[in-house]
Coordinates of C-alpha atoms in Angstrom, one line a residue:
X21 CA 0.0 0.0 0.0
X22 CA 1.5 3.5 -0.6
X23 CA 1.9 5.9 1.5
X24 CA -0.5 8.4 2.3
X25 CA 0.3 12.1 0.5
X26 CA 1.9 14.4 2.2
X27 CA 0.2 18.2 3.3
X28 CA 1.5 20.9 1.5
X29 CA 3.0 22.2 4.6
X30 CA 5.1 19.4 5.6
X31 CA 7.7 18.0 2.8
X32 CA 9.4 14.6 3.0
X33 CA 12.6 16.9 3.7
X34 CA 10.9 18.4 7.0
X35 CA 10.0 15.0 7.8
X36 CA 13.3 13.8 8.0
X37 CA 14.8 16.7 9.9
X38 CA 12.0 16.6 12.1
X39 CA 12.9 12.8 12.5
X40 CA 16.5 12.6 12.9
X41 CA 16.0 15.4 15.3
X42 CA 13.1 13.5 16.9
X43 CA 11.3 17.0 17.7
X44 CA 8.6 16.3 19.5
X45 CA 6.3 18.3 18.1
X46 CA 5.8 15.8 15.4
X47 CA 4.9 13.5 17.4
X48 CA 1.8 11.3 15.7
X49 CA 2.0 13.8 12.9
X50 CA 3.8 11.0 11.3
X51 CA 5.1 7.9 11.5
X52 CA 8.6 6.2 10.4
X53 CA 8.5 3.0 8.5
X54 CA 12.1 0.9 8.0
X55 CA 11.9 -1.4 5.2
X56 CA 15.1 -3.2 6.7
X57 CA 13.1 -3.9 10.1
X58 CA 9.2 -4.2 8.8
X59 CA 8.9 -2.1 12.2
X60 CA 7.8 1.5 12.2
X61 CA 8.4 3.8 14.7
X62 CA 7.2 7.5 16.0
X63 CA 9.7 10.1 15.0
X64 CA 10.7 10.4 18.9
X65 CA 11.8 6.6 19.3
X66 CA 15.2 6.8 21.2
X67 CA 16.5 4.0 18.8
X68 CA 19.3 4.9 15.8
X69 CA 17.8 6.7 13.6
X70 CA 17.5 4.5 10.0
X71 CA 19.3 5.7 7.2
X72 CA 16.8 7.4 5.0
X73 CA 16.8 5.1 2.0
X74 CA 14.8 2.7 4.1
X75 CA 12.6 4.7 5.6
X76 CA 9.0 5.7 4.6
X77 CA 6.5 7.8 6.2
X78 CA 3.3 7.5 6.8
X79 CA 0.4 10.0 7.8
X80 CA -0.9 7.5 10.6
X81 CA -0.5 4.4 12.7
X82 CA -2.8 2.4 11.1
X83 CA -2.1 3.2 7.5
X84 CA 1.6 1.9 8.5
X85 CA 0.4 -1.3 10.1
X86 CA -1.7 -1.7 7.0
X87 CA 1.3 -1.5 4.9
X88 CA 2.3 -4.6 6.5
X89 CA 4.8 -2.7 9.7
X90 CA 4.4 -3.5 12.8
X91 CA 4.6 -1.5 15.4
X92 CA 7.7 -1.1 17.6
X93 CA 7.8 -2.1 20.9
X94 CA 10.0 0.7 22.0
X95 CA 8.7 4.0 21.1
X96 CA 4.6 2.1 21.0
X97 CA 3.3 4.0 18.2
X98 CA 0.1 3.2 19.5
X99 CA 0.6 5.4 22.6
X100 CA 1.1 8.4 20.1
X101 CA -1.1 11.3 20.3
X102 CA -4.0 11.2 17.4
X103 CA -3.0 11.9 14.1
X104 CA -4.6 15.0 12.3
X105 CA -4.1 13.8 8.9
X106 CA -8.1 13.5 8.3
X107 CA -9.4 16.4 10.4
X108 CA -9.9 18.4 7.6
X109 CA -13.5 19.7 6.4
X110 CA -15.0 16.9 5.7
X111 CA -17.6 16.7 8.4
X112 CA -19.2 13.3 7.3
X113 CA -15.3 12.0 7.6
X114 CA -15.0 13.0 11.2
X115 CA -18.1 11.9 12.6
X116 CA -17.5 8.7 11.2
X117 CA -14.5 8.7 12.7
X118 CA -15.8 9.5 15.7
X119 CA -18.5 6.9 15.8
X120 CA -15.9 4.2 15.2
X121 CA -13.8 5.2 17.6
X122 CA -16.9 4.2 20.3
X123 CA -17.4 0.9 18.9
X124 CA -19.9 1.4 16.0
X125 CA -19.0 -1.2 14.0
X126 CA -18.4 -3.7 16.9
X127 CA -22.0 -3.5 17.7
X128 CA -23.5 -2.6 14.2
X129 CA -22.9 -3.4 10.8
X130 CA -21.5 -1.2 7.8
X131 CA -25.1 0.0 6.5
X132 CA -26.3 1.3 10.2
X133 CA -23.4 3.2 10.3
X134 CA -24.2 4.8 6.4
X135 CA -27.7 5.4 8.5
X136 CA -26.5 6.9 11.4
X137 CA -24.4 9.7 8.9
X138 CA -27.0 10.2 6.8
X139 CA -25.3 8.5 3.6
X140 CA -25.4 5.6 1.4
X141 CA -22.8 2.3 2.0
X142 CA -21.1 2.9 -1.4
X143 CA -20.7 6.2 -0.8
X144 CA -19.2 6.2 3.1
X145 CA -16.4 3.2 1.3
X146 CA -15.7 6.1 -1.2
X147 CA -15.4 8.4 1.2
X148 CA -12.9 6.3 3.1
X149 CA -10.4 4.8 0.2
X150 CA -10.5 8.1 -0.9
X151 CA -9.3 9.7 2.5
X152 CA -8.0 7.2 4.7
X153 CA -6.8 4.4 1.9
X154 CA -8.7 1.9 3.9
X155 CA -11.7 0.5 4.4
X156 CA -14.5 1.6 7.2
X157 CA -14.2 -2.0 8.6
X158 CA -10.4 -2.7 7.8
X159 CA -9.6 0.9 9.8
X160 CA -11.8 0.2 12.9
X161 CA -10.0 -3.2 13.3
X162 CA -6.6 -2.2 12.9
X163 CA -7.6 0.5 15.2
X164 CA -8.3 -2.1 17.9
X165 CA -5.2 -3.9 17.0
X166 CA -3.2 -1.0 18.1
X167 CA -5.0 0.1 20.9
X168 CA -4.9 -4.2 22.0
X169 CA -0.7 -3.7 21.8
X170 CA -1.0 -0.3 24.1
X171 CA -3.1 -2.7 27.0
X172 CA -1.4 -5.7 26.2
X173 CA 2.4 -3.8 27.2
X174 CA 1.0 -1.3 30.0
X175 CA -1.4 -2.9 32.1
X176 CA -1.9 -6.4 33.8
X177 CA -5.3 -6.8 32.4
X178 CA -5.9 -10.6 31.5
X179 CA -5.2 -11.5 27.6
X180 CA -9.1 -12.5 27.6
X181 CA -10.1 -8.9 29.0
X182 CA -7.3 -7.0 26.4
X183 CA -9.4 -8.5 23.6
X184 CA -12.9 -7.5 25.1
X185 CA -11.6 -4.5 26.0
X186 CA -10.3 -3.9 22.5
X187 CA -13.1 -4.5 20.5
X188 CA -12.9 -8.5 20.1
X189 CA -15.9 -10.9 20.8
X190 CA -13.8 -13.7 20.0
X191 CA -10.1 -14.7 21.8
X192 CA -9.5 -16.9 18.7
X193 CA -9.7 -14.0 16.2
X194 CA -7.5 -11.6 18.7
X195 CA -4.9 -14.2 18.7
X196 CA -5.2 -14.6 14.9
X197 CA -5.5 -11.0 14.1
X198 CA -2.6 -10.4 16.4
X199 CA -0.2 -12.8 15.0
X200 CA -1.3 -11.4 11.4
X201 CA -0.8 -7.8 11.8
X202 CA 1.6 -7.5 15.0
X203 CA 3.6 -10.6 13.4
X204 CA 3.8 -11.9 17.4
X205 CA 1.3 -13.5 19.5
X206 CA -0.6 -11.2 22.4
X207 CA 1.9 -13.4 25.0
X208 CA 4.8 -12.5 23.1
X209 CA 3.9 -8.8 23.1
X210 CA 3.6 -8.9 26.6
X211 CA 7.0 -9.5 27.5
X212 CA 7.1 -8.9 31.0
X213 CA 4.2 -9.4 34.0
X214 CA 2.9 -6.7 35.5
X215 CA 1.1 -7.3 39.1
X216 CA -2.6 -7.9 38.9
X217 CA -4.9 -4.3 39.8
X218 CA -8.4 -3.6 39.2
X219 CA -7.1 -0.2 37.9
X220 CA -6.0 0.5 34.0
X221 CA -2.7 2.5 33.6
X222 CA -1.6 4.1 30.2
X223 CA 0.1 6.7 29.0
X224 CA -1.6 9.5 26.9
X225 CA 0.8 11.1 24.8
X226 CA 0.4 15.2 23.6
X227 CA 2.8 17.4 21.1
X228 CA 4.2 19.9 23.4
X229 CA 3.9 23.2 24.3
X230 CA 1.4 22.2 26.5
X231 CA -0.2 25.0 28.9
X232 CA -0.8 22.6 31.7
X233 CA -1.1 24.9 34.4
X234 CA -4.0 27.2 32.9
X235 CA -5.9 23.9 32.4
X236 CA -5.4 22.9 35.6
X237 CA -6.4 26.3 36.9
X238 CA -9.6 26.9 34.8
X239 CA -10.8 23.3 35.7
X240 CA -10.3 24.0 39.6
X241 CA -12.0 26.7 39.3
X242 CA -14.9 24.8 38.6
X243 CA -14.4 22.1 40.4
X244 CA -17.4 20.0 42.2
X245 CA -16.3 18.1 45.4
X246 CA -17.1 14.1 45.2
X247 CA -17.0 14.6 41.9
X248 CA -13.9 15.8 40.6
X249 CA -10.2 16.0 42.2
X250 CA -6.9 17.8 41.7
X251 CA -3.2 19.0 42.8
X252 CA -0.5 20.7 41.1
X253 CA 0.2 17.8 38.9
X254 CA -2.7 16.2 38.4
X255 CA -7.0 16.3 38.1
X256 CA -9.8 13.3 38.2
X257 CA -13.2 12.9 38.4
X258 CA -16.0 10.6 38.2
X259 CA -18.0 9.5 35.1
X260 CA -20.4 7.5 33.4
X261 CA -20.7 6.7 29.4
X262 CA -23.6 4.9 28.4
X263 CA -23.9 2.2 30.5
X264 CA -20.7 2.1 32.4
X265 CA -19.3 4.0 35.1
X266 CA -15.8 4.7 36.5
X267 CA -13.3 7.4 37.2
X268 CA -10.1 8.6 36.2
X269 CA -7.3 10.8 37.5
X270 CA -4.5 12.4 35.1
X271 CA -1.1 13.1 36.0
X272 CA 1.1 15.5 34.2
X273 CA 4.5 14.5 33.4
X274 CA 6.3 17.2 31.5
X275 CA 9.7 15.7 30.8
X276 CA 7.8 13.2 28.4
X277 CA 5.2 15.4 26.9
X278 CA 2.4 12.7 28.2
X279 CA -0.2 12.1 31.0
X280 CA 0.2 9.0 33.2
X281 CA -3.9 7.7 33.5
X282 CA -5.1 5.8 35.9
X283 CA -8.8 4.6 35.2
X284 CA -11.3 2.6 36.5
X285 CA -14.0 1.5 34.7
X286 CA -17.1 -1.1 35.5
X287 CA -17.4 -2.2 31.5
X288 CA -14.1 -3.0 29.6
X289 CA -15.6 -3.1 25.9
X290 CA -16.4 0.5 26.2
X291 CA -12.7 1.4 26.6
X292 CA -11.6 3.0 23.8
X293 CA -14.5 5.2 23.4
X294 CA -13.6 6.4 27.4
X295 CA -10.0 6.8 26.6
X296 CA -11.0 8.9 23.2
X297 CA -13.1 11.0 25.5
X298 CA -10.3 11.8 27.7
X299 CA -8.1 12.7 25.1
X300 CA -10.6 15.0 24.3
X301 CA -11.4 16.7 27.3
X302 CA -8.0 17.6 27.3
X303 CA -7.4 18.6 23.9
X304 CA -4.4 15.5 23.6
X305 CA -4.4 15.4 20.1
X306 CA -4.4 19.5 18.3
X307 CA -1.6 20.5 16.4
X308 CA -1.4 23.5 18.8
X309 CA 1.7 24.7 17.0
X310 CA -0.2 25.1 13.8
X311 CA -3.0 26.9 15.8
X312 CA -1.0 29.4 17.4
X313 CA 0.8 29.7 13.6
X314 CA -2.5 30.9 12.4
X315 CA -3.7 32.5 15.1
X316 CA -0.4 34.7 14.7
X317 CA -2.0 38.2 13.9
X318 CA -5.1 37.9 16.6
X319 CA -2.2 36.7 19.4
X320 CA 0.2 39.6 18.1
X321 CA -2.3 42.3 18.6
X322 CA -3.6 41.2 22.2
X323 CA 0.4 41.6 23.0
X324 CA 0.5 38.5 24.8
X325 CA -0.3 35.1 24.6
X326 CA 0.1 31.6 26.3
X327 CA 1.6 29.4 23.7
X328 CA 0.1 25.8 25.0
X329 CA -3.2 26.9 25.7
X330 CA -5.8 24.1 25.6
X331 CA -9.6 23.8 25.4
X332 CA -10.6 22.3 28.9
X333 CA -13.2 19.8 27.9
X334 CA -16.1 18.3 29.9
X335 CA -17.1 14.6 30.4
X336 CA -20.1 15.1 28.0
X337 CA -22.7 17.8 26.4
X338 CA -25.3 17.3 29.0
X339 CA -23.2 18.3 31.6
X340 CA -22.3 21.2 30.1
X341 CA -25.7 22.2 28.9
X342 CA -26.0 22.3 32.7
X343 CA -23.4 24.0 33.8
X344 CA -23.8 26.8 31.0
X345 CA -28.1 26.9 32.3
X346 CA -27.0 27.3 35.7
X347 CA -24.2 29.9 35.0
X348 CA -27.3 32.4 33.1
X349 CA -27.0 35.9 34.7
X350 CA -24.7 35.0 37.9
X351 CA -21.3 34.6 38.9
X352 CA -18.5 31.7 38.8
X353 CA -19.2 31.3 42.5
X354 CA -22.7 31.4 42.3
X355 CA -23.0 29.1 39.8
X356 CA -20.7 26.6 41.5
X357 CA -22.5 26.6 44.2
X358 CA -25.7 26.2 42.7
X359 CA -23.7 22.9 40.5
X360 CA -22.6 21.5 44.3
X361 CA -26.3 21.4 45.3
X362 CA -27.6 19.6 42.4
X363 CA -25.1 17.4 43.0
X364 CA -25.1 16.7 46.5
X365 CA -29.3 16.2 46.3
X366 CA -29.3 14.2 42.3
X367 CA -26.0 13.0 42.2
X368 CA -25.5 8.9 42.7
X369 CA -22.6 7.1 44.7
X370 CA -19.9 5.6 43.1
X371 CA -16.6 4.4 45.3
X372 CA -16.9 6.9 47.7
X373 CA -17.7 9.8 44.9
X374 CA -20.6 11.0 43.1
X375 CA -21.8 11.1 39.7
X376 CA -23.1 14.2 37.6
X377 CA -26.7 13.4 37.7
X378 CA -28.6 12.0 34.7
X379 CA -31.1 13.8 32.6
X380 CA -33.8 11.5 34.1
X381 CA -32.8 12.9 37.8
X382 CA -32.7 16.3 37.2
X383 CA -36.1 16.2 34.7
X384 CA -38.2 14.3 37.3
X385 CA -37.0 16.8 40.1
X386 CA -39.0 20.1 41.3
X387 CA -35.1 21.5 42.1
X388 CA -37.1 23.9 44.9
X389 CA -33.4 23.2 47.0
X390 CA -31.7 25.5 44.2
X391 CA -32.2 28.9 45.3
X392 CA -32.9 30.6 41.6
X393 CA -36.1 32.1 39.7
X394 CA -38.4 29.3 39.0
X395 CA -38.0 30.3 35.1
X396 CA -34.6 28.7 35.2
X397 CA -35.4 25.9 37.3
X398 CA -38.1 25.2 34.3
X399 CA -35.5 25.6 31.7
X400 CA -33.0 22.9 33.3
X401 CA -36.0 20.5 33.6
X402 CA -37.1 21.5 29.9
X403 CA -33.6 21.1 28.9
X404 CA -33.4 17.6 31.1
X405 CA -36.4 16.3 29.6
X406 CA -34.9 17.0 25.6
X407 CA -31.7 15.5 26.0
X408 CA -33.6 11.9 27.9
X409 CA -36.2 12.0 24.6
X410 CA -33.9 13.1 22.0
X411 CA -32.5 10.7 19.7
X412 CA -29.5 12.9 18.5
X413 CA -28.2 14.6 21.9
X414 CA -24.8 15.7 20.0
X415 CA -27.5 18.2 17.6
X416 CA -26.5 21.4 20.0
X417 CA -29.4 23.4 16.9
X418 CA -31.9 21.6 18.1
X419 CA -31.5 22.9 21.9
X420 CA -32.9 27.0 20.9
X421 CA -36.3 25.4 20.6
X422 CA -36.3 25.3 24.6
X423 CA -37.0 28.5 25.9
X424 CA -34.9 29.7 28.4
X425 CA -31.9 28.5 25.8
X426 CA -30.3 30.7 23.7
X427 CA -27.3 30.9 21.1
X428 CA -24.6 31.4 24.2
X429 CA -26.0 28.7 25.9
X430 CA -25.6 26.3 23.0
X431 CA -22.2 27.9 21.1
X432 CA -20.5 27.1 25.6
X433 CA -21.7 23.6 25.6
X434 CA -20.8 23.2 22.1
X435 CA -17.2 24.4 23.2
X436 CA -16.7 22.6 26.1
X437 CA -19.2 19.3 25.9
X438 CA -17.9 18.8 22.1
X439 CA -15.1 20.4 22.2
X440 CA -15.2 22.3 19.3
X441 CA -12.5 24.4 17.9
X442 CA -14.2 26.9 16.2
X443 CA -16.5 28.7 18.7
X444 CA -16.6 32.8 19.4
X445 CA -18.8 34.0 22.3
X446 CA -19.5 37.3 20.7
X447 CA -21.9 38.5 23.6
X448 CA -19.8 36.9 26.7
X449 CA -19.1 39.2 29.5
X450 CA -15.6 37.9 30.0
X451 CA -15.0 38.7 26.1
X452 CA -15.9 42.1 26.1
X453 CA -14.3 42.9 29.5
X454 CA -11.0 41.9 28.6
X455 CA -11.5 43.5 24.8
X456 CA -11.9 46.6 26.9
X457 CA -9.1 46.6 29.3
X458 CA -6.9 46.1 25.9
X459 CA -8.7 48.7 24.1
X460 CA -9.0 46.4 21.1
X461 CA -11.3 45.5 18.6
X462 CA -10.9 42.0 16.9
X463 CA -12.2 40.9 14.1
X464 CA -13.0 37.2 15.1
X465 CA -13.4 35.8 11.3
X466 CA -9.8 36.1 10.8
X467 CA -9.2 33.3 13.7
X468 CA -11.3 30.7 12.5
X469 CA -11.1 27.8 12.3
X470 CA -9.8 28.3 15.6
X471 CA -12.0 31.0 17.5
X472 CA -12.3 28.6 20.6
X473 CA -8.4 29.1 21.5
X474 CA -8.9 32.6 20.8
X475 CA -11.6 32.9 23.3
X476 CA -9.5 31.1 25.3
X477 CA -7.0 33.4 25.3
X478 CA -8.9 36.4 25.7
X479 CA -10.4 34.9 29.3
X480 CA -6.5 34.5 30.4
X481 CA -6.4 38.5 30.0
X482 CA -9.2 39.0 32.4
X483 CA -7.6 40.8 35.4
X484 CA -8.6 39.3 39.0
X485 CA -10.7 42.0 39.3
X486 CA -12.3 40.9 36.0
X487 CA -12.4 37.5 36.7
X488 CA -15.3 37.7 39.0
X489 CA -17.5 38.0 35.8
X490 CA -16.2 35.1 33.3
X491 CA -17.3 32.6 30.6
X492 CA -19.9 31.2 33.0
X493 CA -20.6 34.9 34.2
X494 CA -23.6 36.1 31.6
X495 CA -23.6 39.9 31.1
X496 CA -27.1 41.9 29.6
X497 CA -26.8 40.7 26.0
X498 CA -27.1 37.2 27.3
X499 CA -29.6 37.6 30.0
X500 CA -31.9 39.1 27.6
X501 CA -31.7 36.7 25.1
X502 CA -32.1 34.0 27.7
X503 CA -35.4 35.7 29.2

C-alpha cells in the first residue's frame, strides 16, 4: 500500500529533519517505516535513527500497520497522540471517525453506520479509500489492533479482558488477528508481568507546548467536590458513558510530553470510546503549533499570549448544557455553588464519589433546594427532559427550541461538551471585558477555524478583578436573550 500524500506544509525533507532530530512536536503527525526492520516507529523513538533510503513515512499508525509494519515495541506508536491527517473539512469523515472510535462497527454493521451519517454504503467506502486508503471496517479493526498492543504492554489486564476490552468478541480471532498484523502473538507482546490491579494505567501522549497549568487552573476553578479531584500535577473525576461508570485521575508528566492515567471502569468493551473522550477533554491530540501559527496576527495584537493553551473539555454535552443553564445571569461562585447542590441532592454514589446526575434525575425533580427564579429551574427541567427524549443529543441546533436557551448557551456547551475548535462567544461578558481593558477591537473571522483558542486566550487576560465575571458569568446581551 503507498503511503498516504503528504500536506503541502510538511515535505518529506521536514519530515526527515524533524525525524533525525526526533522534535517532538511531530509526534503522531507522522510515523517512520524501516523497510530493513518491517517495524515503524514514531519520530521520537530513542532507537538509531534509520538511514533514509529505508525509511518511509506515513500520515498515521494504522495506514503503517496496513502497509504490512508492525509497530515497535519501544517507542509504542500506539501510545502516540492522534493523528490530524483526516481532520480536515469533511464533516461526514469525522463523525464517522468518531463513531468508530466508540465501537460502532463492533456493535452494528457497515449499512447502520451509512444510516446513522445520513449516507449511502457505497458512498461512506468512497469516502474512506478516498481519505483514509482503507476500508471503514479494515480501519476500525486495525484501530483495535493498536490500541490491544497499548493494553497488552502497559497494564496487567488478562489476555481475555485485552481482547474485550479492545473490541474482540472472540479470543480466537484476537490471537489470529494479532499474530497477522503485529507478526507476534498477544503473550509475546507482553513480554514482562505486571502485578494484577483492578485499575488501568496508560500513557496519553500530547505534542508539546502544553499549557498545563491554565488547564489545571480553569478546571479547579470549577471544580465540584465528590465529583472531581486535583493537585498541582494532576485532576480526576468521576464518570459514566452509556452504561458504564468509572473514574479517572490524570497526571502531568512534563519531561515526556504525556499524562500518566489511571482509570477505573465497570465495563471494559467500552474502553476505547472512554479513553478517546479523555483525550478529548484535554485537547491530547491539536496541532497546537499550527493553531497558534495561524492565530499569529489575533495573538500579536492582544500583546500577549500563552503558547500551549488548551480547550478544557467536559465529560459530555449534557453536563455542560448544565453547567452553562445554571451559570445564566450570575457569577462563577454562584454558579458553583448552585452545581454543588444539584449534586449533592441528584448525584449517585460511586466508590466513595458521586456522579453528575442523569437527565432523568434532574427532569423528574421540582429542584425547589436550588435557590434561583423558577423560570430557570423550568428551563433545566425542559432542557433535562430534551436530552432523555432526543435521539440525536450531539444536535446542539436543536436545543434553541427550549425556551430559556439561547445561542450562548448552545455555542459554551458546544465548546466545552464537544469540544469544538471553532466557537466565538460574541456576547460573553468575560469577552468584552478583557477586549476593553486592551482597548482592542478583533475581528473574530480572521481566527477561524480556531476561534475557541482565541476565546480562550482572551479569558486569560481578564484581570482578577475581571475575573469575577467570566465565561460562566452572563452579562445583559445574554440575560436578555435568555429571558
Amino acid at each position: 500500500m503507498p503511503c498516504q500524500p503528504l500536506t503541502a506544509e510538511i515535505t518529506p525533507e521536514i519530515y526527515q529533519r524533524a525525524r533525525l532530530s526526533r522534535d517532538a512536536r511531530f509526534d503522531g503527525s507522522f510515523f517512520v517505516a524501516v523497510t530493513s526492520t518491517g517495524i515503524f516507529c514514531r519520530n521520537i523513538c530513542p532507537a538509531p535513527a534509520p538511514k533514509e533510503h529505508n525509511v518511509r513515512y506515513f500520515s498515521s499508525a494504522v495506514t503503517a500497520l496496513a502497509a504490512g509494519f508492525r509497530p515497535c515495541l519501544r517507542c509504542r506508536p500506539d501510545s502516540a497522540p492522534g493523528s490530524p491527517a483526516w481532520r480536515g473539512t469533511d464533516t461526514t469523515l469525522k463523525r464517522a471517525l468518531t463513531l468508530i472510535s466508540q465501537g460502532a462497527l463492533q456493535h452494528a454493521a457497515l449499512p447502520q453506520l451509512a444510516a446513522r451519517l445520513g449516507v449511502s454504503e457505497r458512498y461512506l467506502r468512497k469516502l474512506f479509500a478516498q481519505e483514509v486508503g482503507l476500508s471503514p471496517k479494515r480501519y476500525a479493526l486495525l484501530q483495535q489492533i493498536l490500541l490491544a498492543k497499548q493494553l497488552l504492554q502497559s497494564t496487567a489486564l488478562p489476555i481475555t479482558a485485552v481482547a474485550l476490552a479492545s473490541g474482540f468478541h472472540s479470543i480466537r480471532s484476537f490471537n489470529a488477528q494479532c499474530k497477522t498484523l503485529l507478526k507476534l502473538t498477544p503473550g509475546e507482546i507482553r513480554k514482562r508481568q505486571l502485578a494484577p490491579s483492578s485499575t488501568i494505567e496508560l500513557y496519553l501522549a500530547y505534542r508539546p507546548p502544553y499549557a498545563w497549568q491554565p488547564l489545571r487552573d480553569f478546571l479547579r476553578q470549577r471544580q465540584l467536590a465528590q465529583l472531581e479531584w486535583s493537585g498541582e500535577d494532576y485532576y480526576g473525576r468521576t464518570f459514566r458513558y452509556q452504561q458504564a461508570v468509572g473514574a479517572f485521575t490524570l497526571y502531568h508528566q512534563p519531561q515526556q510530553h504525556r499524562f500518566r492515567l489511571e482509570l477505573q471502569l465497570d465495563q471494559l468493551q467500552l474502553l476505547q470510546p472512554v479513553l478517546q473522550n479523555i483525550r478529548r477533554i484535554f485537547d491530547l491530540d491539536v496541532d497546537i503549533a499550527q493553531v497558534e501559527q495561524d492565530l499569529a496576527p489575533q495573538l500579536q495584537q492582544l500583546g500577549t499570549g500563552i503558547s500551549g493553551l488548551r480547550l478544557p473539555g467536559l465529560w459530555d454535552l449534557f453536563e455542560a448544557g448544565v453547567r452553562a443553564i445554571l451559570g445564566q445571569q450570575v457569577t462563577v461562585r454562584a454558579a458553583h455553588q448552585l452545581l454543588q447542590q444539584l449534586l449533592i441532592q441528584l448525584g449517585k454514589p460511586f466508590a466513595g464519589s458521586l456522579l453528575f446526575p442523569t437527565p432523568q434525575a434532574i427532569a423528574e425533580s421540582e429542584l425547589t433546594f436550588l435557590k434561583m427564579p423558577q423560570a430557570r429551574r423550568d428551563t433545566l427541567r425542559r432542557f433535562s427532559s430534551y436530552m432523555q427524549q432526543t435521539e440525536r443529543p450531539e444536535d446542539v441546533s436543536g436545543w434553541l427550541a427550549l425556551k430559556g436557551i439561547g445561542p450562548w448557551t448552545c455555542q459554551y456547551a458546544s465548546m466545552r461538551g464537544l469540544s469544538e475548535p471553532d466557537i466565538w462567544l460574541a456576547g460573553d461578558a468575560g469577552i468584552k471585558n478583557a477586549l476593553k481593558q486592551r482597548a482592542i477591537s478583533l475581528q473574530p473571522d480572521d481566527g477561524r477555524p480556531w476561534r475557541s483558542y482565541l476565546t480562550l486566550q482572551l479569558w486569560q487576560l481578564l484581570t482578577p478583578t475581571a475575573k469575577t465575571v467570566t465565561d460562566e458569568a452572563i452579562g445583559s446581551a445574554i440575560l436578555l436573550e435568555n429571558s
